[in-house]
């Protein structure tokens, strides 16, 4: 009898242990950068979307992990024959996390807010063709365009176009209230952001109950935290030299994919000497892209010669226009009146591709006589002084927004490229809907900025993440800046 009791108790204990493993319902996600605030509709910082995109905030359309655009808060839409009117039918039963109903009036408010005169939206230009947003009824909204925009459904999937409620705007930067499968719980600045499952979610509920985003900027600390299993996944792992160790360890899985991140050596096109195309070309030819990829990213990354993702069907390889050629670089500098080189600044934000890559680039530039004084800055400082203030000579940053070549049509953008021909080309692209014609125009655009050497085009950032072996549903590729947890779960 005692033996039978032991057997029964042992069986129960094993069942409880198995249940405990299968029932794991929380996750700790580490990432390198902390958001400056929590409003994705009023800042360019990708870290905001990494935490909040799809998880907390949703738009009319949304990106999936394979880059496709699918219905979000809009369950369907109709497009008029002239391409100027989009009528969206909204999902039913959608509420914000504060319990209020999400309806067409909130959609109108959100889109009108993007185009308002005082808008702080980082991608306002993408929605410039929207001339009027009309509430047809609580579940139907109509968007009228001043001209056809073949990118509208794609652009509406950006984090910059998520739907927010008027009542939440005053506190949105500290208290984000969305419609997503998770709701915001807390933010311990300098350490973590916590979200939890939304029990009233209109769609497929999340498998996870709690998610904590922890901020670890130092690559050495990132490696230590994963090896100690203090975190469950590190999105955008900043120490690629350590990936072989994780690949050899059965406790972990390494996810290597692609991103939309064009990593560039940006030059201030309005600040001498970078206002001279010959100087910009000299900088471009002084750079050895592969040496940067090997030295800073340990081989992870694809060389680029223009601001466009190599995996995009419209990509045109322009790397031949800026091959590493020291003698050509020196000759161009001499033609521009800088035979003895010049001094400039190189502002480097925290990501390892910038800090490590910056050291290599500074050494390469020194070979042609350009002295680049390195200035390591925190992310908030970079946004304030470089992105907003345009107070820089050169900087390194990865532009992770999807298909964002249109930024070169904005002369007020931080690198201040002002080319009327390019602006006309982008206007034509925005009004073109035929796929083949659009690809041809995109090819022209890639060629134009490559020939102008607007920036030093370095490499397409790889998506490198490390996770515990039992996690499923993580995005391998990064079609937008997001750590989408809505489909993530622990395997049994």
PDB file of C-alpha atoms in Angstrom, residues 173-440:
ATOM      1  CA  UNK A 173       4.161  59.388 -23.772  1.00  0.00           C
ATOM      2  CA  UNK A 174       4.087  57.853 -20.288  1.00  0.00           C
ATOM      3  CA  UNK A 175       0.780  55.932 -20.352  1.00  0.00           C
ATOM      4  CA  UNK A 176       0.123  54.376 -23.775  1.00  0.00           C
ATOM      5  CA  UNK A 177      -3.454  53.187 -24.253  1.00  0.00           C
ATOM      6  CA  UNK A 178      -4.015  51.115 -27.371  1.00  0.00           C
ATOM      7  CA  UNK A 179      -6.204  48.291 -28.644  1.00  0.00           C
ATOM      8  CA  UNK A 180      -3.610  45.510 -28.833  1.00  0.00           C
ATOM      9  CA  UNK A 181      -3.369  42.021 -27.379  1.00  0.00           C
ATOM     10  CA  UNK A 182      -1.274  43.434 -24.506  1.00  0.00           C
ATOM     11  CA  UNK A 183      -1.818  46.478 -22.329  1.00  0.00           C
ATOM     12  CA  UNK A 184       0.826  48.665 -20.749  1.00  0.00           C
ATOM     13  CA  UNK A 185       1.427  48.048 -17.038  1.00  0.00           C
ATOM     14  CA  UNK A 186       4.517  49.944 -15.920  1.00  0.00           C
ATOM     15  CA  UNK A 187       7.764  51.624 -16.949  1.00  0.00           C
ATOM     16  CA  UNK A 188      10.750  51.649 -14.619  1.00  0.00           C
ATOM     17  CA  UNK A 189      12.908  54.080 -16.520  1.00  0.00           C
ATOM     18  CA  UNK A 190      16.452  52.912 -17.046  1.00  0.00           C
ATOM     19  CA  UNK A 191      15.467  49.304 -16.483  1.00  0.00           C
ATOM     20  CA  UNK A 192      12.280  47.833 -17.956  1.00  0.00           C
ATOM     21  CA  UNK A 193       8.785  48.170 -19.417  1.00  0.00           C
ATOM     22  CA  UNK A 194       6.108  45.690 -18.453  1.00  0.00           C
ATOM     23  CA  UNK A 195       2.994  44.744 -20.419  1.00  0.00           C
ATOM     24  CA  UNK A 196       0.304  42.165 -19.676  1.00  0.00           C
ATOM     25  CA  UNK A 197      -2.325  40.228 -21.579  1.00  0.00           C
ATOM     26  CA  UNK A 198      -5.410  42.197 -22.578  1.00  0.00           C
ATOM     27  CA  UNK A 199      -8.348  40.043 -21.405  1.00  0.00           C
ATOM     28  CA  UNK A 200     -10.776  41.956 -23.613  1.00  0.00           C
ATOM     29  CA  UNK A 201      -8.817  41.759 -26.860  1.00  0.00           C
ATOM     30  CA  UNK A 202     -11.020  41.772 -29.955  1.00  0.00           C
ATOM     31  CA  UNK A 203      -8.883  39.286 -31.902  1.00  0.00           C
ATOM     32  CA  UNK A 204      -6.911  36.133 -31.191  1.00  0.00           C
ATOM     33  CA  UNK A 205      -5.745  36.409 -27.579  1.00  0.00           C
ATOM     34  CA  UNK A 206      -2.071  36.315 -26.703  1.00  0.00           C
ATOM     35  CA  UNK A 207      -0.644  33.083 -25.283  1.00  0.00           C
ATOM     36  CA  UNK A 208       1.597  34.996 -22.874  1.00  0.00           C
ATOM     37  CA  UNK A 209       0.188  36.644 -19.751  1.00  0.00           C
ATOM     38  CA  UNK A 210       3.096  38.941 -18.918  1.00  0.00           C
ATOM     39  CA  UNK A 211       6.000  40.356 -20.911  1.00  0.00           C
ATOM     40  CA  UNK A 212       8.872  42.422 -19.539  1.00  0.00           C
ATOM     41  CA  UNK A 213      11.167  44.375 -21.856  1.00  0.00           C
ATOM     42  CA  UNK A 214      14.544  44.855 -20.187  1.00  0.00           C
ATOM     43  CA  UNK A 215      17.134  47.341 -21.463  1.00  0.00           C
ATOM     44  CA  UNK A 216      20.760  46.172 -21.619  1.00  0.00           C
ATOM     45  CA  UNK A 217      22.995  48.447 -23.666  1.00  0.00           C
ATOM     46  CA  UNK A 218      26.406  46.881 -23.045  1.00  0.00           C
ATOM     47  CA  UNK A 219      27.279  43.929 -25.356  1.00  0.00           C
ATOM     48  CA  UNK A 220      29.237  42.155 -22.604  1.00  0.00           C
ATOM     49  CA  UNK A 221      26.302  42.405 -20.243  1.00  0.00           C
ATOM     50  CA  UNK A 222      24.004  41.206 -23.027  1.00  0.00           C
ATOM     51  CA  UNK A 223      26.071  38.040 -23.408  1.00  0.00           C
ATOM     52  CA  UNK A 224      26.187  37.457 -19.652  1.00  0.00           C
ATOM     53  CA  UNK A 225      22.435  37.933 -19.191  1.00  0.00           C
ATOM     54  CA  UNK A 226      21.607  35.382 -21.883  1.00  0.00           C
ATOM     55  CA  UNK A 227      24.135  32.798 -20.708  1.00  0.00           C
ATOM     56  CA  UNK A 228      22.804  33.109 -17.168  1.00  0.00           C
ATOM     57  CA  UNK A 229      19.265  32.729 -18.565  1.00  0.00           C
ATOM     58  CA  UNK A 230      18.210  35.936 -16.822  1.00  0.00           C
ATOM     59  CA  UNK A 231      16.340  36.872 -19.998  1.00  0.00           C
ATOM     60  CA  UNK A 232      14.403  34.640 -22.373  1.00  0.00           C
ATOM     61  CA  UNK A 233      15.217  36.392 -25.617  1.00  0.00           C
ATOM     62  CA  UNK A 234      17.561  39.178 -26.688  1.00  0.00           C
ATOM     63  CA  UNK A 235      16.118  40.982 -29.698  1.00  0.00           C
ATOM     64  CA  UNK A 236      18.820  42.561 -31.827  1.00  0.00           C
ATOM     65  CA  UNK A 237      21.669  40.830 -30.006  1.00  0.00           C
ATOM     66  CA  UNK A 238      24.544  43.354 -29.975  1.00  0.00           C
ATOM     67  CA  UNK A 239      27.516  40.977 -29.745  1.00  0.00           C
ATOM     68  CA  UNK A 240      27.584  38.902 -32.961  1.00  0.00           C
ATOM     69  CA  UNK A 241      30.984  37.474 -32.058  1.00  0.00           C
ATOM     70  CA  UNK A 242      29.227  35.435 -29.353  1.00  0.00           C
ATOM     71  CA  UNK A 243      26.626  33.837 -31.610  1.00  0.00           C
ATOM     72  CA  UNK A 244      28.656  30.653 -32.282  1.00  0.00           C
ATOM     73  CA  UNK A 245      28.633  29.914 -28.547  1.00  0.00           C
ATOM     74  CA  UNK A 246      24.850  30.144 -28.441  1.00  0.00           C
ATOM     75  CA  UNK A 247      24.508  28.049 -31.593  1.00  0.00           C
ATOM     76  CA  UNK A 248      26.527  25.292 -29.923  1.00  0.00           C
ATOM     77  CA  UNK A 249      24.445  25.394 -26.731  1.00  0.00           C
ATOM     78  CA  UNK A 250      21.209  23.318 -26.801  1.00  0.00           C
ATOM     79  CA  UNK A 251      19.602  25.729 -24.325  1.00  0.00           C
ATOM     80  CA  UNK A 252      19.358  28.384 -27.024  1.00  0.00           C
ATOM     81  CA  UNK A 253      18.265  29.104 -30.564  1.00  0.00           C
ATOM     82  CA  UNK A 254      19.869  31.769 -32.764  1.00  0.00           C
ATOM     83  CA  UNK A 255      17.612  33.560 -35.223  1.00  0.00           C
ATOM     84  CA  UNK A 256      19.429  35.125 -38.173  1.00  0.00           C
ATOM     85  CA  UNK A 257      17.309  37.040 -40.639  1.00  0.00           C
ATOM     86  CA  UNK A 258      17.067  40.286 -42.541  1.00  0.00           C
ATOM     87  CA  UNK A 259      15.901  43.731 -41.506  1.00  0.00           C
ATOM     88  CA  UNK A 260      14.818  46.880 -43.284  1.00  0.00           C
ATOM     89  CA  UNK A 261      17.848  48.558 -41.722  1.00  0.00           C
ATOM     90  CA  UNK A 262      20.065  50.411 -44.147  1.00  0.00           C
ATOM     91  CA  UNK A 263      23.152  51.229 -42.100  1.00  0.00           C
ATOM     92  CA  UNK A 264      24.710  54.449 -43.369  1.00  0.00           C
ATOM     93  CA  UNK A 265      27.512  56.871 -42.677  1.00  0.00           C
ATOM     94  CA  UNK A 266      25.279  59.937 -42.858  1.00  0.00           C
ATOM     95  CA  UNK A 267      26.813  63.250 -43.910  1.00  0.00           C
ATOM     96  CA  UNK A 268      25.394  66.698 -43.273  1.00  0.00           C
ATOM     97  CA  UNK A 269      24.823  67.792 -46.873  1.00  0.00           C
ATOM     98  CA  UNK A 270      24.397  71.460 -45.928  1.00  0.00           C
ATOM     99  CA  UNK A 271      27.501  71.712 -43.784  1.00  0.00           C
ATOM    100  CA  UNK A 272      30.868  72.342 -45.470  1.00  0.00           C
ATOM    101  CA  UNK A 273      32.720  70.418 -46.724  1.00  0.00           C
ATOM    102  CA  UNK A 274      29.922  67.841 -47.193  1.00  0.00           C
ATOM    103  CA  UNK A 275      27.932  70.288 -49.314  1.00  0.00           C
ATOM    104  CA  UNK A 276      30.413  69.406 -52.068  1.00  0.00           C
ATOM    105  CA  UNK A 277      29.484  66.158 -53.894  1.00  0.00           C
ATOM    106  CA  UNK A 278      33.176  65.479 -54.571  1.00  0.00           C
ATOM    107  CA  UNK A 279      33.902  65.407 -50.843  1.00  0.00           C
ATOM    108  CA  UNK A 280      31.001  63.041 -50.243  1.00  0.00           C
ATOM    109  CA  UNK A 281      32.267  60.816 -53.044  1.00  0.00           C
ATOM    110  CA  UNK A 282      35.750  60.880 -51.529  1.00  0.00           C
ATOM    111  CA  UNK A 283      34.333  59.710 -48.211  1.00  0.00           C
ATOM    112  CA  UNK A 284      32.399  56.938 -49.944  1.00  0.00           C
ATOM    113  CA  UNK A 285      35.506  55.650 -51.768  1.00  0.00           C
ATOM    114  CA  UNK A 286      37.567  55.755 -48.546  1.00  0.00           C
ATOM    115  CA  UNK A 287      35.245  53.224 -46.945  1.00  0.00           C
ATOM    116  CA  UNK A 288      35.865  49.486 -47.095  1.00  0.00           C
ATOM    117  CA  UNK A 289      32.387  48.068 -46.476  1.00  0.00           C
ATOM    118  CA  UNK A 290      33.429  44.457 -46.074  1.00  0.00           C
ATOM    119  CA  UNK A 291      36.065  45.383 -43.495  1.00  0.00           C
ATOM    120  CA  UNK A 292      33.339  47.150 -41.498  1.00  0.00           C
ATOM    121  CA  UNK A 293      30.967  44.175 -41.776  1.00  0.00           C
ATOM    122  CA  UNK A 294      33.721  41.764 -40.742  1.00  0.00           C
ATOM    123  CA  UNK A 295      35.159  43.945 -37.989  1.00  0.00           C
ATOM    124  CA  UNK A 296      32.010  45.391 -36.425  1.00  0.00           C
ATOM    125  CA  UNK A 297      29.422  42.737 -37.271  1.00  0.00           C
ATOM    126  CA  UNK A 298      31.619  39.624 -37.517  1.00  0.00           C
ATOM    127  CA  UNK A 299      30.456  38.957 -41.048  1.00  0.00           C
ATOM    128  CA  UNK A 300      26.737  39.518 -40.514  1.00  0.00           C
ATOM    129  CA  UNK A 301      25.434  42.070 -43.008  1.00  0.00           C
ATOM    130  CA  UNK A 302      24.989  42.657 -46.742  1.00  0.00           C
ATOM    131  CA  UNK A 303      26.946  45.445 -48.500  1.00  0.00           C
ATOM    132  CA  UNK A 304      24.756  48.189 -50.000  1.00  0.00           C
ATOM    133  CA  UNK A 305      25.515  51.045 -52.362  1.00  0.00           C
ATOM    134  CA  UNK A 306      22.277  52.962 -51.948  1.00  0.00           C
ATOM    135  CA  UNK A 307      19.435  53.367 -49.462  1.00  0.00           C
ATOM    136  CA  UNK A 308      17.398  50.291 -50.325  1.00  0.00           C
ATOM    137  CA  UNK A 309      17.036  46.765 -48.979  1.00  0.00           C
ATOM    138  CA  UNK A 310      18.720  44.064 -51.116  1.00  0.00           C
ATOM    139  CA  UNK A 311      15.822  41.659 -50.486  1.00  0.00           C
ATOM    140  CA  UNK A 312      13.311  44.067 -52.057  1.00  0.00           C
ATOM    141  CA  UNK A 313      12.279  43.028 -55.604  1.00  0.00           C
ATOM    142  CA  UNK A 314      12.997  46.573 -56.824  1.00  0.00           C
ATOM    143  CA  UNK A 315      16.593  46.602 -55.526  1.00  0.00           C
ATOM    144  CA  UNK A 316      19.330  47.716 -57.926  1.00  0.00           C
ATOM    145  CA  UNK A 317      22.922  46.960 -56.878  1.00  0.00           C
ATOM    146  CA  UNK A 318      24.799  50.284 -56.801  1.00  0.00           C
ATOM    147  CA  UNK A 319      27.872  49.196 -54.823  1.00  0.00           C
ATOM    148  CA  UNK A 320      30.106  49.656 -57.892  1.00  0.00           C
ATOM    149  CA  UNK A 321      29.570  53.433 -57.693  1.00  0.00           C
ATOM    150  CA  UNK A 322      31.423  53.646 -54.381  1.00  0.00           C
ATOM    151  CA  UNK A 323      34.002  50.876 -54.329  1.00  0.00           C
ATOM    152  CA  UNK A 324      36.873  51.111 -51.860  1.00  0.00           C
ATOM    153  CA  UNK A 325      39.554  53.082 -53.704  1.00  0.00           C
ATOM    154  CA  UNK A 326      41.984  55.129 -51.604  1.00  0.00           C
ATOM    155  CA  UNK A 327      43.745  56.776 -54.548  1.00  0.00           C
ATOM    156  CA  UNK A 328      40.460  57.863 -56.085  1.00  0.00           C
ATOM    157  CA  UNK A 329      39.359  59.218 -52.727  1.00  0.00           C
ATOM    158  CA  UNK A 330      42.542  61.281 -52.381  1.00  0.00           C
ATOM    159  CA  UNK A 331      42.193  62.595 -55.939  1.00  0.00           C
ATOM    160  CA  UNK A 332      38.614  63.700 -55.302  1.00  0.00           C
ATOM    161  CA  UNK A 333      39.657  65.469 -52.115  1.00  0.00           C
ATOM    162  CA  UNK A 334      42.382  67.304 -54.015  1.00  0.00           C
ATOM    163  CA  UNK A 335      39.897  68.359 -56.710  1.00  0.00           C
ATOM    164  CA  UNK A 336      37.619  69.696 -53.991  1.00  0.00           C
ATOM    165  CA  UNK A 337      40.449  71.744 -52.470  1.00  0.00           C
ATOM    166  CA  UNK A 338      41.251  69.406 -49.573  1.00  0.00           C
ATOM    167  CA  UNK A 339      44.508  67.818 -50.704  1.00  0.00           C
ATOM    168  CA  UNK A 340      45.609  67.743 -47.066  1.00  0.00           C
ATOM    169  CA  UNK A 341      42.292  66.439 -45.840  1.00  0.00           C
ATOM    170  CA  UNK A 342      40.099  68.072 -43.205  1.00  0.00           C
ATOM    171  CA  UNK A 343      38.706  67.569 -39.722  1.00  0.00           C
ATOM    172  CA  UNK A 344      35.105  66.719 -38.879  1.00  0.00           C
ATOM    173  CA  UNK A 345      32.995  65.069 -36.195  1.00  0.00           C
ATOM    174  CA  UNK A 346      31.593  61.558 -36.085  1.00  0.00           C
ATOM    175  CA  UNK A 347      28.650  61.163 -33.685  1.00  0.00           C
ATOM    176  CA  UNK A 348      28.051  57.562 -32.637  1.00  0.00           C
ATOM    177  CA  UNK A 349      24.844  56.396 -30.900  1.00  0.00           C
ATOM    178  CA  UNK A 350      24.964  53.325 -28.620  1.00  0.00           C
ATOM    179  CA  UNK A 351      24.295  50.381 -30.982  1.00  0.00           C
ATOM    180  CA  UNK A 352      27.368  48.269 -31.521  1.00  0.00           C
ATOM    181  CA  UNK A 353      27.173  48.630 -35.310  1.00  0.00           C
ATOM    182  CA  UNK A 354      27.710  52.360 -34.752  1.00  0.00           C
ATOM    183  CA  UNK A 355      30.267  52.317 -31.951  1.00  0.00           C
ATOM    184  CA  UNK A 356      32.335  49.459 -33.382  1.00  0.00           C
ATOM    185  CA  UNK A 357      31.810  50.494 -36.979  1.00  0.00           C
ATOM    186  CA  UNK A 358      32.722  54.080 -36.149  1.00  0.00           C
ATOM    187  CA  UNK A 359      36.169  53.122 -34.901  1.00  0.00           C
ATOM    188  CA  UNK A 360      36.868  51.243 -38.123  1.00  0.00           C
ATOM    189  CA  UNK A 361      35.520  54.025 -40.347  1.00  0.00           C
ATOM    190  CA  UNK A 362      37.547  56.685 -38.516  1.00  0.00           C
ATOM    191  CA  UNK A 363      40.691  54.663 -39.203  1.00  0.00           C
ATOM    192  CA  UNK A 364      39.762  54.245 -42.866  1.00  0.00           C
ATOM    193  CA  UNK A 365      39.090  57.965 -43.299  1.00  0.00           C
ATOM    194  CA  UNK A 366      42.434  58.778 -41.674  1.00  0.00           C
ATOM    195  CA  UNK A 367      44.168  56.922 -44.516  1.00  0.00           C
ATOM    196  CA  UNK A 368      43.003  59.634 -46.951  1.00  0.00           C
ATOM    197  CA  UNK A 369      43.660  62.526 -44.580  1.00  0.00           C
ATOM    198  CA  UNK A 370      40.197  62.969 -43.048  1.00  0.00           C
ATOM    199  CA  UNK A 371      40.324  63.269 -39.261  1.00  0.00           C
ATOM    200  CA  UNK A 372      37.009  62.202 -37.773  1.00  0.00           C
ATOM    201  CA  UNK A 373      36.679  63.135 -34.100  1.00  0.00           C
ATOM    202  CA  UNK A 374      34.513  60.485 -32.465  1.00  0.00           C
ATOM    203  CA  UNK A 375      31.759  61.665 -30.162  1.00  0.00           C
ATOM    204  CA  UNK A 376      29.890  58.844 -28.400  1.00  0.00           C
ATOM    205  CA  UNK A 377      26.345  59.980 -27.613  1.00  0.00           C
ATOM    206  CA  UNK A 378      23.362  58.401 -25.923  1.00  0.00           C
ATOM    207  CA  UNK A 379      20.254  57.769 -27.994  1.00  0.00           C
ATOM    208  CA  UNK A 380      18.239  60.677 -26.568  1.00  0.00           C
ATOM    209  CA  UNK A 381      21.159  63.023 -27.230  1.00  0.00           C
ATOM    210  CA  UNK A 382      21.497  61.739 -30.798  1.00  0.00           C
ATOM    211  CA  UNK A 383      17.817  62.401 -31.445  1.00  0.00           C
ATOM    212  CA  UNK A 384      18.090  65.907 -30.036  1.00  0.00           C
ATOM    213  CA  UNK A 385      21.399  67.105 -31.498  1.00  0.00           C
ATOM    214  CA  UNK A 386      21.748  65.100 -34.708  1.00  0.00           C
ATOM    215  CA  UNK A 387      18.257  64.150 -35.858  1.00  0.00           C
ATOM    216  CA  UNK A 388      16.416  67.261 -34.705  1.00  0.00           C
ATOM    217  CA  UNK A 389      19.206  69.813 -34.340  1.00  0.00           C
ATOM    218  CA  UNK A 390      21.179  68.766 -37.445  1.00  0.00           C
ATOM    219  CA  UNK A 391      24.287  69.689 -35.483  1.00  0.00           C
ATOM    220  CA  UNK A 392      26.790  67.137 -36.790  1.00  0.00           C
ATOM    221  CA  UNK A 393      29.340  66.453 -39.491  1.00  0.00           C
ATOM    222  CA  UNK A 394      28.937  62.682 -39.857  1.00  0.00           C
ATOM    223  CA  UNK A 395      27.088  60.007 -37.937  1.00  0.00           C
ATOM    224  CA  UNK A 396      26.327  56.298 -38.221  1.00  0.00           C
ATOM    225  CA  UNK A 397      22.792  54.987 -37.905  1.00  0.00           C
ATOM    226  CA  UNK A 398      20.681  52.165 -39.260  1.00  0.00           C
ATOM    227  CA  UNK A 399      17.392  53.284 -40.828  1.00  0.00           C
ATOM    228  CA  UNK A 400      15.083  50.401 -39.973  1.00  0.00           C
ATOM    229  CA  UNK A 401      11.857  51.822 -41.371  1.00  0.00           C
ATOM    230  CA  UNK A 402      10.507  49.769 -44.300  1.00  0.00           C
ATOM    231  CA  UNK A 403      11.177  51.070 -47.824  1.00  0.00           C
ATOM    232  CA  UNK A 404      11.987  54.580 -46.637  1.00  0.00           C
ATOM    233  CA  UNK A 405      13.887  55.964 -49.646  1.00  0.00           C
ATOM    234  CA  UNK A 406      11.327  58.787 -49.674  1.00  0.00           C
ATOM    235  CA  UNK A 407      13.181  60.496 -46.824  1.00  0.00           C
ATOM    236  CA  UNK A 408      15.657  61.755 -49.430  1.00  0.00           C
ATOM    237  CA  UNK A 409      12.868  63.916 -50.858  1.00  0.00           C
ATOM    238  CA  UNK A 410      12.662  65.884 -47.608  1.00  0.00           C
ATOM    239  CA  UNK A 411      15.288  68.679 -47.564  1.00  0.00           C
ATOM    240  CA  UNK A 412      14.622  69.223 -43.847  1.00  0.00           C
ATOM    241  CA  UNK A 413      15.519  65.647 -42.953  1.00  0.00           C
ATOM    242  CA  UNK A 414      18.595  65.472 -40.764  1.00  0.00           C
ATOM    243  CA  UNK A 415      21.174  64.873 -43.524  1.00  0.00           C
ATOM    244  CA  UNK A 416      19.565  67.771 -45.489  1.00  0.00           C
ATOM    245  CA  UNK A 417      19.771  66.477 -49.068  1.00  0.00           C
ATOM    246  CA  UNK A 418      17.950  68.941 -51.309  1.00  0.00           C
ATOM    247  CA  UNK A 419      17.527  67.725 -54.895  1.00  0.00           C
ATOM    248  CA  UNK A 420      14.421  68.981 -56.785  1.00  0.00           C
ATOM    249  CA  UNK A 421      14.822  66.218 -59.390  1.00  0.00           C
ATOM    250  CA  UNK A 422      14.664  63.564 -56.698  1.00  0.00           C
ATOM    251  CA  UNK A 423      11.666  65.256 -55.113  1.00  0.00           C
ATOM    252  CA  UNK A 424       9.864  65.246 -58.476  1.00  0.00           C
ATOM    253  CA  UNK A 425      10.728  61.564 -58.892  1.00  0.00           C
ATOM    254  CA  UNK A 426       9.218  60.709 -55.503  1.00  0.00           C
ATOM    255  CA  UNK A 427       6.072  62.678 -56.307  1.00  0.00           C
ATOM    256  CA  UNK A 428       5.706  60.644 -59.497  1.00  0.00           C
ATOM    257  CA  UNK A 429       6.283  57.411 -57.558  1.00  0.00           C
ATOM    258  CA  UNK A 430       3.583  58.280 -55.037  1.00  0.00           C
ATOM    259  CA  UNK A 431       1.011  58.686 -57.800  1.00  0.00           C
ATOM    260  CA  UNK A 432       2.004  55.510 -59.645  1.00  0.00           C
ATOM    261  CA  UNK A 433       0.171  52.276 -58.853  1.00  0.00           C
ATOM    262  CA  UNK A 434       1.423  49.917 -61.577  1.00  0.00           C
ATOM    263  CA  UNK A 435       3.983  47.577 -59.930  1.00  0.00           C
ATOM    264  CA  UNK A 436       6.391  47.470 -62.884  1.00  0.00           C
ATOM    265  CA  UNK A 437       6.331  51.230 -63.309  1.00  0.00           C
ATOM    266  CA  UNK A 438       6.902  51.691 -59.578  1.00  0.00           C
ATOM    267  CA  UNK A 439       9.909  49.365 -59.649  1.00  0.00           C
ATOM    268  CA  UNK A 440      11.409  51.326 -62.533  1.00  0.00           C
TER     269      UNK A 440
END
